[in-house]
Coordinates of C-alpha atoms and ligand atoms in Angstrom, one line a residue:
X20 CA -68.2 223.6 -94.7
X21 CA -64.8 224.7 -92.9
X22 CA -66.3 224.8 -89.4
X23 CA -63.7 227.6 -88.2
X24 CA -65.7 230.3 -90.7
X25 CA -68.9 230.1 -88.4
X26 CA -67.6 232.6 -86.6
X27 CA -66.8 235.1 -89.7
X28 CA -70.5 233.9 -90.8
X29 CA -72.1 235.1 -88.3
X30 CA -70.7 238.6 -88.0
X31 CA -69.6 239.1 -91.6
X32 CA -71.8 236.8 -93.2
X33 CA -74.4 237.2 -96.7
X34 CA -73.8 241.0 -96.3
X35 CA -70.8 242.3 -98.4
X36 CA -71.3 246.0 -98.9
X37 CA -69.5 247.6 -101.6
X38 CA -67.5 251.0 -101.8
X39 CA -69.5 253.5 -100.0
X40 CA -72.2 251.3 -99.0
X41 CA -73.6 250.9 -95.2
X42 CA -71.7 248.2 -93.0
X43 CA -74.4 247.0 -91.7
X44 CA -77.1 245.0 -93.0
X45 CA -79.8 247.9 -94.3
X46 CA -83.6 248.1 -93.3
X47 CA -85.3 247.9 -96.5
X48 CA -88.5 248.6 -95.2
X49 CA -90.7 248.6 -98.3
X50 CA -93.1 246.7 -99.5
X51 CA -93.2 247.7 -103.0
X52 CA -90.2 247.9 -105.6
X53 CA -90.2 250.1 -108.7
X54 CA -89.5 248.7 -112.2
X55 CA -88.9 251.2 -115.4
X56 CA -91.5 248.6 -117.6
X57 CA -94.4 246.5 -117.6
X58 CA -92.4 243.8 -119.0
X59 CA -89.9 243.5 -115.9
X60 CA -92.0 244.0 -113.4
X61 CA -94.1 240.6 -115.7
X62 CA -91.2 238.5 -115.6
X63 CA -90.9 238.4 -112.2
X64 CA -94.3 237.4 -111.5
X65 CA -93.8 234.4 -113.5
X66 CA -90.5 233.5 -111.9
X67 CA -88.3 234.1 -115.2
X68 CA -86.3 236.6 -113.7
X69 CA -85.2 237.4 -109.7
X70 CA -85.9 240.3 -108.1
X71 CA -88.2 241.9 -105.4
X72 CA -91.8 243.1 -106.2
X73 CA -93.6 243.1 -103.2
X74 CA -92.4 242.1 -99.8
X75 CA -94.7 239.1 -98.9
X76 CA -92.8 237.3 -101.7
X77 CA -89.4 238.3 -100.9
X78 CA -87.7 241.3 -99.1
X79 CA -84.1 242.0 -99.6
X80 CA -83.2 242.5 -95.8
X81 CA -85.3 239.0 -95.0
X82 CA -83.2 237.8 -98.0
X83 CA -79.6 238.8 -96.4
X84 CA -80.6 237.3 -93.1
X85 CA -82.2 234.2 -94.5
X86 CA -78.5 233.6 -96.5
X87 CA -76.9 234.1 -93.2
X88 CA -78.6 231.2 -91.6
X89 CA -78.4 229.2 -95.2
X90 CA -74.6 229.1 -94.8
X91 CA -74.1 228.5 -91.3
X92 CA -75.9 225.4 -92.2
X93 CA -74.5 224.6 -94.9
X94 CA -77.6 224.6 -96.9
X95 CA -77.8 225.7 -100.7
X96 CA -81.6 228.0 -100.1
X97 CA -83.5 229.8 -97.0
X98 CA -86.2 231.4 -96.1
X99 CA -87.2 233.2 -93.3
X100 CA -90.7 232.9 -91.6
X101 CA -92.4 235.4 -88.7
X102 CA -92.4 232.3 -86.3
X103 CA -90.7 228.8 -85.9
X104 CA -94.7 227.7 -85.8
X105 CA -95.0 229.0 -89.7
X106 CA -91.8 227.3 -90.5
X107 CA -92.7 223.8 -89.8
X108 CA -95.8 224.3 -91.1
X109 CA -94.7 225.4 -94.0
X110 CA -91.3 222.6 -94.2
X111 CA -94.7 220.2 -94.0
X112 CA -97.2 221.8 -96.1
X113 CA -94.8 221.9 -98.9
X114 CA -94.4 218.7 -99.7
X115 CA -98.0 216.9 -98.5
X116 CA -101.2 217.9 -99.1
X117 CA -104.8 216.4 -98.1
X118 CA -105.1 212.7 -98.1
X119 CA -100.8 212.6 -97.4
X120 CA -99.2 211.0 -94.3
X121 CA -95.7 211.7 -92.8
X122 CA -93.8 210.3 -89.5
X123 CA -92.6 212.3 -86.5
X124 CA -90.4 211.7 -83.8
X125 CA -92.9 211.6 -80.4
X126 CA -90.4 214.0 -78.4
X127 CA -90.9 217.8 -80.0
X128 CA -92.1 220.7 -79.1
X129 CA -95.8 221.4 -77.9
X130 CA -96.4 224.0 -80.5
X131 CA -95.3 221.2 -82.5
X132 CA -97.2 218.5 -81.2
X133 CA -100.4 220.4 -82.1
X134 CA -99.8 221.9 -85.3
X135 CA -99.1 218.0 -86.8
X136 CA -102.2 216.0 -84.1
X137 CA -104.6 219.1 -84.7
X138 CA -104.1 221.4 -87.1
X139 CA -102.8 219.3 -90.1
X140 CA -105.4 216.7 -89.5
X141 CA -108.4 219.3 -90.2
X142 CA -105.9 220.1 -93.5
X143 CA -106.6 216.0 -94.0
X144 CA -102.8 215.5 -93.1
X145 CA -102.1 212.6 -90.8
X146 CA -98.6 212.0 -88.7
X147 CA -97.8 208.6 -87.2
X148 CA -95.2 209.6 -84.0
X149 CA -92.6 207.4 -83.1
X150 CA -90.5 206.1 -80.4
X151 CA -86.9 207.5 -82.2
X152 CA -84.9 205.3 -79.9
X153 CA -86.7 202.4 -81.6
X154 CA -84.4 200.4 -84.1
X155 CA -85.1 200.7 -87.8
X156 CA -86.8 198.0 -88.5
X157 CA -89.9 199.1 -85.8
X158 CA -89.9 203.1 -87.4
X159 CA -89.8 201.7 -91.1
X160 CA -93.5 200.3 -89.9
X161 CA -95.2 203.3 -89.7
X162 CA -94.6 204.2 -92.9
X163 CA -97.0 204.1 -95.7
X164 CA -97.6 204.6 -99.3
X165 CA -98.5 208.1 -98.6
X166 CA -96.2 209.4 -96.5
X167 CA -94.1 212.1 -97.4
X168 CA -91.8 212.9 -94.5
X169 CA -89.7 212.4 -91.5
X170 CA -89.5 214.9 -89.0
X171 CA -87.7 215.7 -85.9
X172 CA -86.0 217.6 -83.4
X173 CA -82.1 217.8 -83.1
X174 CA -83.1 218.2 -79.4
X175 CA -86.5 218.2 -78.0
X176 CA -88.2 220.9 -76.3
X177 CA -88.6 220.4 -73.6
X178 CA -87.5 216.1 -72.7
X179 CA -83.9 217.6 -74.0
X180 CA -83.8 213.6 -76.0
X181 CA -80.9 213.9 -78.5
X182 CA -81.6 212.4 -82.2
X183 CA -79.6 210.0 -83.6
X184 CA -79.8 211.8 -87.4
X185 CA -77.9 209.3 -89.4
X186 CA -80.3 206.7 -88.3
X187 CA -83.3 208.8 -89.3
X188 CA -82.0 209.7 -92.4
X189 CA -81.4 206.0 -93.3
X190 CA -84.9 205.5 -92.6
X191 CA -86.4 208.3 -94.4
X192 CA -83.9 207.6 -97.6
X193 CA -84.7 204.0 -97.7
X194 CA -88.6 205.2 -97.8
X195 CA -87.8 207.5 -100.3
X196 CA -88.6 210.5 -98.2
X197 CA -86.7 213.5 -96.7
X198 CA -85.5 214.3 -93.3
X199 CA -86.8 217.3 -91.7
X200 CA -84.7 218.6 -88.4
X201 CA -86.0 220.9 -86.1
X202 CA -82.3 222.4 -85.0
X203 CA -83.5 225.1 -83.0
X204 CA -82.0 224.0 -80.2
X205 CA -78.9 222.8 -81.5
X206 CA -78.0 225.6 -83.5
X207 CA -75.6 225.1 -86.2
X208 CA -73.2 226.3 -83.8
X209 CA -72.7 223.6 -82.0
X210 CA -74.9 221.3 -85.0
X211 CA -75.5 221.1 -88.6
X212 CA -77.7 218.3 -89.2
X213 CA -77.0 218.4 -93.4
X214 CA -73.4 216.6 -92.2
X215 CA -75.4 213.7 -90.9
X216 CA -78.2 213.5 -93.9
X217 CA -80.7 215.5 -93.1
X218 CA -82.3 217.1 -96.1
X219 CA -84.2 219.8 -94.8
X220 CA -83.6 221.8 -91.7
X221 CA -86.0 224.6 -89.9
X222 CA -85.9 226.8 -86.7
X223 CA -87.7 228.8 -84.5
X224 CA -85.4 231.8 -85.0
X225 CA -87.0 233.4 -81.8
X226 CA -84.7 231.2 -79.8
X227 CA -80.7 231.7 -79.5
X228 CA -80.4 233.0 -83.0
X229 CA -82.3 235.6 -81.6
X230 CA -81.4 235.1 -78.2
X231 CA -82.2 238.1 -76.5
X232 CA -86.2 238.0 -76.5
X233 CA -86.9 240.8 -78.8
X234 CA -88.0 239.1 -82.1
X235 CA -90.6 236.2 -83.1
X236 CA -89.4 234.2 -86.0
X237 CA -88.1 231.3 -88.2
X238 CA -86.6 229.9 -91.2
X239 CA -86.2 227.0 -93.3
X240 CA -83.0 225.7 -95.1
X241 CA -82.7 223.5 -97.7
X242 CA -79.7 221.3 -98.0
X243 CA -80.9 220.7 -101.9
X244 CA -79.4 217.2 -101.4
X245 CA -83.2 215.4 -101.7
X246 CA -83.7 214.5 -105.5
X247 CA -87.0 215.1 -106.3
X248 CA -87.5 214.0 -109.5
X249 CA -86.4 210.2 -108.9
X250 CA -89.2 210.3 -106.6
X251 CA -91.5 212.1 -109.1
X252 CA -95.0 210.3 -108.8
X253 CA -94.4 211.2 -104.8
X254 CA -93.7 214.8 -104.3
X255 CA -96.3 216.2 -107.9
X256 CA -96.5 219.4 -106.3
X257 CA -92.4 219.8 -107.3
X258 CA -92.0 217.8 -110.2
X259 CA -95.5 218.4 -112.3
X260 CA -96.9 221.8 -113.7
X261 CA -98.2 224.3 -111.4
X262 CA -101.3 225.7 -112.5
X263 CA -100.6 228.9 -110.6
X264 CA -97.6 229.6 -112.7
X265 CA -97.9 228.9 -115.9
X266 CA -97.2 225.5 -115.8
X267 CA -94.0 226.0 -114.4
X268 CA -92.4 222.5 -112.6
X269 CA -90.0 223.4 -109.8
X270 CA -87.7 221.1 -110.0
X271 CA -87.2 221.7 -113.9
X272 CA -86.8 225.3 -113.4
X273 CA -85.1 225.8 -110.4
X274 CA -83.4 222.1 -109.6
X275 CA -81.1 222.0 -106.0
X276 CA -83.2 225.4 -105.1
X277 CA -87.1 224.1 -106.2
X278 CA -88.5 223.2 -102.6
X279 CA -87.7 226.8 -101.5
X280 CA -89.0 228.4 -104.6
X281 CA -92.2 226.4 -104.0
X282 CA -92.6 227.3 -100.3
X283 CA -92.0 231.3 -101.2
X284 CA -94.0 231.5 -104.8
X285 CA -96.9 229.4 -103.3
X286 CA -97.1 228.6 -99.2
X287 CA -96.0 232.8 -99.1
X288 CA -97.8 234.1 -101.7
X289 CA -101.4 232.8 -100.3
X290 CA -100.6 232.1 -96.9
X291 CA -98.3 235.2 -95.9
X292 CA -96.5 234.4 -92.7
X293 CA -93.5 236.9 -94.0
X294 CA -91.3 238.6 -90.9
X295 CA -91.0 242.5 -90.5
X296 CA -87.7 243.4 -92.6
X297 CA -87.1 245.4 -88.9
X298 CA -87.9 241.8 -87.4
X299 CA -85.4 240.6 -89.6
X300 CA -82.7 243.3 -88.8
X301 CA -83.5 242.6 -85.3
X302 CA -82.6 238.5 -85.9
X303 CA -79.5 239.6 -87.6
X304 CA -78.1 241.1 -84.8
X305 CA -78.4 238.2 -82.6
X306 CA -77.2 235.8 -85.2
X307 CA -73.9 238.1 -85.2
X308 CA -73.1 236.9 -81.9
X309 CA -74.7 233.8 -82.2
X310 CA -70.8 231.7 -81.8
X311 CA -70.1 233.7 -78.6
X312 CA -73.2 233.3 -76.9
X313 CA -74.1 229.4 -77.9
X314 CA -70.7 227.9 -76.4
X315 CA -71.3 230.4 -72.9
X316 CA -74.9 229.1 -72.5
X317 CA -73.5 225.6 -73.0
X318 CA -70.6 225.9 -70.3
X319 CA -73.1 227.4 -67.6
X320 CA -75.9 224.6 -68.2
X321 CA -72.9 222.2 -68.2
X322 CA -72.3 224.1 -64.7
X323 CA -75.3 223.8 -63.2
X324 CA -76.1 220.5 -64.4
X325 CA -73.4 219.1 -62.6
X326 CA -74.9 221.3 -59.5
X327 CA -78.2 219.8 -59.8
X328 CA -77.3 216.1 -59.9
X329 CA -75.4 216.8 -56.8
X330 CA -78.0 218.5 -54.8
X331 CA -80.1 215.9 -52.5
X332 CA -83.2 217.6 -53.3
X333 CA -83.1 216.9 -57.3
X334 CA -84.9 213.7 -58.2
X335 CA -83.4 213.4 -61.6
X336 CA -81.4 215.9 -64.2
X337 CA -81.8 215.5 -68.3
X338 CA -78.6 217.1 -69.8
X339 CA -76.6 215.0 -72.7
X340 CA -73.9 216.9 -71.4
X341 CA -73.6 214.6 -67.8
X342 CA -71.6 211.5 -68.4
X343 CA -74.3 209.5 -67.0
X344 CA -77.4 210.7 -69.5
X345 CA -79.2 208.6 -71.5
X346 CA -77.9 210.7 -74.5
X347 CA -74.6 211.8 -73.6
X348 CA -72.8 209.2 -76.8
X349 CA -75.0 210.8 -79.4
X350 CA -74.2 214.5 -77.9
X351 CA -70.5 213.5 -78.2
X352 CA -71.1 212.4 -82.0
X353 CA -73.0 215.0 -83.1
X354 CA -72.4 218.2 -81.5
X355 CA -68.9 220.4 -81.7
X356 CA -67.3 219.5 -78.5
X357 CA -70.2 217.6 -77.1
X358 CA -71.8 220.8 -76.9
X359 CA -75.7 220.8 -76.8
X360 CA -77.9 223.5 -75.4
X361 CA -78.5 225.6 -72.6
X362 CA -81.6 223.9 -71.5
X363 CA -81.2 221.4 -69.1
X364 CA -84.4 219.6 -67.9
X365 CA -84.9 217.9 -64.0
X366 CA -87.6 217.4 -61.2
X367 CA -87.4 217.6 -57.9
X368 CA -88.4 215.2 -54.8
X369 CA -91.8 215.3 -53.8
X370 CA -93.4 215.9 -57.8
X371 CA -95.0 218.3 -59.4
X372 CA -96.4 220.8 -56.8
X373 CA -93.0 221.2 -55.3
X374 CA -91.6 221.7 -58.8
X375 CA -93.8 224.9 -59.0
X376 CA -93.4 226.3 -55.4
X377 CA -89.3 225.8 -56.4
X378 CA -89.9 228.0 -59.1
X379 CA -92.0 230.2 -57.1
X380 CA -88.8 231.2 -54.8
X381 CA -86.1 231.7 -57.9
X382 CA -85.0 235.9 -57.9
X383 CA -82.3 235.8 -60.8
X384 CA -84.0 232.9 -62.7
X385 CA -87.1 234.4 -64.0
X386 CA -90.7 232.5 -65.0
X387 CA -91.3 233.8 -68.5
X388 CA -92.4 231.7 -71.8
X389 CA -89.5 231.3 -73.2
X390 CA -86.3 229.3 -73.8
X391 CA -82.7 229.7 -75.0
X392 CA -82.7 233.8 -74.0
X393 CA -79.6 235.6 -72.6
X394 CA -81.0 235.7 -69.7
X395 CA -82.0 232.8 -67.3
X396 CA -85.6 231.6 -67.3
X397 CA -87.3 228.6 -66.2
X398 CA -91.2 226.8 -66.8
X399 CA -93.3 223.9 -65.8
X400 CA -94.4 222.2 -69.4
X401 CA -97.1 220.8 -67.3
X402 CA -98.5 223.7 -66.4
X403 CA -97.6 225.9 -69.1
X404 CA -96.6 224.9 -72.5
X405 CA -97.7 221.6 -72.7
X406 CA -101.2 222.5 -70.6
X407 CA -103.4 221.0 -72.7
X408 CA -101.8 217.5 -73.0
X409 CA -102.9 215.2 -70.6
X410 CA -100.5 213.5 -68.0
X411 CA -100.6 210.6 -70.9
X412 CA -99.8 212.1 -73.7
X413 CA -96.8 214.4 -71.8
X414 CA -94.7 210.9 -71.0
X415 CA -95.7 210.0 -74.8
X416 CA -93.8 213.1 -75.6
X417 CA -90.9 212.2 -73.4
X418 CA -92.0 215.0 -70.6
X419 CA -92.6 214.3 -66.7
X420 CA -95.3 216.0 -65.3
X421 CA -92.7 216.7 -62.6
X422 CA -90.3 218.4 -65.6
X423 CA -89.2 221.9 -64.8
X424 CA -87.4 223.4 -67.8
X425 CA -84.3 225.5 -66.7
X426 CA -83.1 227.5 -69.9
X427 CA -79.6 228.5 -68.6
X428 CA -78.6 232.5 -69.8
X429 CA -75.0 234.0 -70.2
X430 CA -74.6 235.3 -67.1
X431 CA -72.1 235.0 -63.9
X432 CA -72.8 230.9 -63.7
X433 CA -71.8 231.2 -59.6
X434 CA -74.6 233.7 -59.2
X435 CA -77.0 231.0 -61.3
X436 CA -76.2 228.3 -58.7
X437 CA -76.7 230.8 -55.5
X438 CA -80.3 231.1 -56.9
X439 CA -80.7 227.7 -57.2
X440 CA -79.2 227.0 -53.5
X441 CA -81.7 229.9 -52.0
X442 CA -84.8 228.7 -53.6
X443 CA -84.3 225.2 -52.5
X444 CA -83.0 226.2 -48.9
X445 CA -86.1 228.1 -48.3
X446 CA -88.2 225.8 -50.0
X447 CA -87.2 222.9 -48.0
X448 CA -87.0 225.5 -44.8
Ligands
LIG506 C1 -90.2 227.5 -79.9 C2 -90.1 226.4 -80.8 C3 -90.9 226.3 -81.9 C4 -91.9 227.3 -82.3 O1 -91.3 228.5 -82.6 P1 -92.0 229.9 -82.4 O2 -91.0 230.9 -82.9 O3 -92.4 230.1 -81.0 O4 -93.3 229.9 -83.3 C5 -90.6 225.2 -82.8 N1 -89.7 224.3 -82.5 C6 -89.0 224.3 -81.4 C7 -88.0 223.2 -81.1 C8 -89.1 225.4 -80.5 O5 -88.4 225.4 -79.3

């Protein structure tokens, strides 16, 4: 994709009204559509013709927006999902089923974390995490038979750890599996993971593409580079018969397209986790900014990581945008610019209970649960997020106890820093 058209995405993307029609994307809140016959309405319920029939199975507005975030990623079919939680469910759930393994990078996202350790195991799903700044050799072992997937986050949530994607794609090609990327923090802004292999991509939409805290959501976009069928006897939910539909196989019927016709004519149909076509609207707005506001969040965090590392107080800062971080080469490789996120992730001297008594004295930087919002907000993982790992398992996921996770907003960076300054003058009073 020409990268200089992200912008024209974004504001003028998947929606081309015609003479007479509205300019902006339209609220088609309905959840039934009306067909003349029987026989149409029929032939959409076993997939022989495209249309909508009931919003839990497709909505035209979800549609637009889910095509919005399809091209910015370069990916050839979307969906959109009423949290980031249901779309990695889903991206996973879609390809294994009970008695199936896949493989996940250790540093992601808490939600994360406990959707793949909990959740999927009661679903008979098991995930093997790994170290993904191991070399090959060492993450091809935790493969198995079984396993049906590599997963991972562009950049964690919180331990900020950048991916090397063309390494994990090697892996998960040579195993015959796809790679999943998490790029919600990324953002195909400043990322699009499809350019370094990645077959599959998701995001928690209630992050910058949002980006203004209004609206829970998510979406998955497939790059329809994975061929299923030379991997036929592995992924039998997309190459064999579904007994749901007729018979119908997937990748027959729908080839480059088939995973996401899968996830919406089965994982929606009986699971559900659809968005609000206002929801959607809502997402659509942010996403029409989505270029200004990404490289702003990135220059301020680049700001006031460079603040932090200088302060005496500040034990350590995580930010692949410093020089000196572990993960500043693979930010300069991957990202537009070197670009990465907003989020910038440090502790201060003296641990964990001055981390929270820091955050205690911030007036501009507010404590909310959230990340990647226009405006400023920080949280302790260990207290918050991440509160029912123990001390343990939060290093195993690349987070410090100590970690305080500083989402940087758009606003006057100076003013940022001045908060900064007055919460550790009068902490340190
Ligand atoms: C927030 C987040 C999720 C979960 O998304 P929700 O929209 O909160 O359900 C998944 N992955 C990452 C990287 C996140 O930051």
């Amino acid at each position: 994709m020409v990268k200089k058209s992200l912008a024209t995405i974004c504001t003028q993307g998947s929606w081309k009204p015609k003479n007479g029609e509205p300019r902006v994307v339209p609220i088609y809140q309905s959840t039934t559509f009306k067909y003349d016959s029987t026989a149409e309405m029929a032939d959409l319920f076993d997939l022989k013709a495209e249309g909508y029939f009931y919003t839990r199975l497709q909505n035209p507005t979800n549609d637009i927006v889910a095509t919005k975030i399809t091209d910015l990623e370069g990916g050839v079919a979307g969906m959109l999902t009423s949290s980031g939680q249901a779309a990695n469910f889903y991206a996973i759930f879609n390809i294994c089923q009970a008695g199936d393994h896949f493989v996940s990078a250790e540093s992601i996202y808490g939600g994360t974390y406990n959707l793949f350790l909990v959740t999927m195991k009661k679903l008979g799903i098991e995930v093997t995490l790994v170290d993904q700044n191991a070399d090959e050799a060492e993450i091809r072992k935790a493969f198995r038979p079984n396993t049906k997937a590599l997963f991972g986050e562009t950049i964690s949530n919180p331990g900020v750890a950048v991916l090397d994607i063309e390494k994990f794609a090697r892996i998960a090609h040579s195993e015959g599996v796809p790679l999943i990327i998490d790029n919600t923090f990324a953002t195909p802004i400043n990322c699009r993971p499809f350019e370094f292999g990645a077959d599959i991509v998701t995001h928690s939409t209630t992050k910058y593409m949002d980006g203004h805290a209004t609206t829970t959501g998510g979406c998955i976009v497939d790059s329809g580079n994975f061929d299923w069928e030379t991997q036929h006897d592995k992924f039998p939910g997309l190459t064999e018969p579904d007994p749901s539909y007729h018979g119908l196989a997937y990748s027959k019927s729908f080839g480059k397209k088939a995973y996401i016709m899968k996830a919406t004519a089965q994982l929606m149909r009986d699971l559900g986790s659809i968005p609000s076509p206002m929801n959607a609207f809502l997402l659509n707005l942010g996403l029409e900014t989505l270029h200004l506001r990404v490289p702003r969040h990135c220059e301020n965090a680049q700001r006031v990581a460079e603040y932090l590392e200088k302060r005496p107080e500040v034990a350590w800062v995580h930010y692949s945008g410093l020089k000196n971080d572990k993960y500043y080469v693979l930010a300069q490789k991957y990202f537009d610019g070197g670009r990465s996120c907003g989020v910038i992730s440090f502790g201060l001297k003296g641990g964990r209970d001055v981390a929270v008594k820091f955050m205690d004295h911030l007036k501009l930087i507010a404590i909310v649960t959230h990340v990647a919002d226009a405006r400023s907000c920080v949280l302790h993982p260990a207290s918050h997020t991440h509160r029912q790992l123990s001390d343990e398992q939060l290093l195993e996921a690349g987070i410090q106890p100590d970690l305080i996770r500083l989402s940087i907003g758009i606003e006057d960076v100076n003013d940022l820093t001045e908060d900064i300054n007055q919460a550790l003058q009068t902490l340190y009073k």
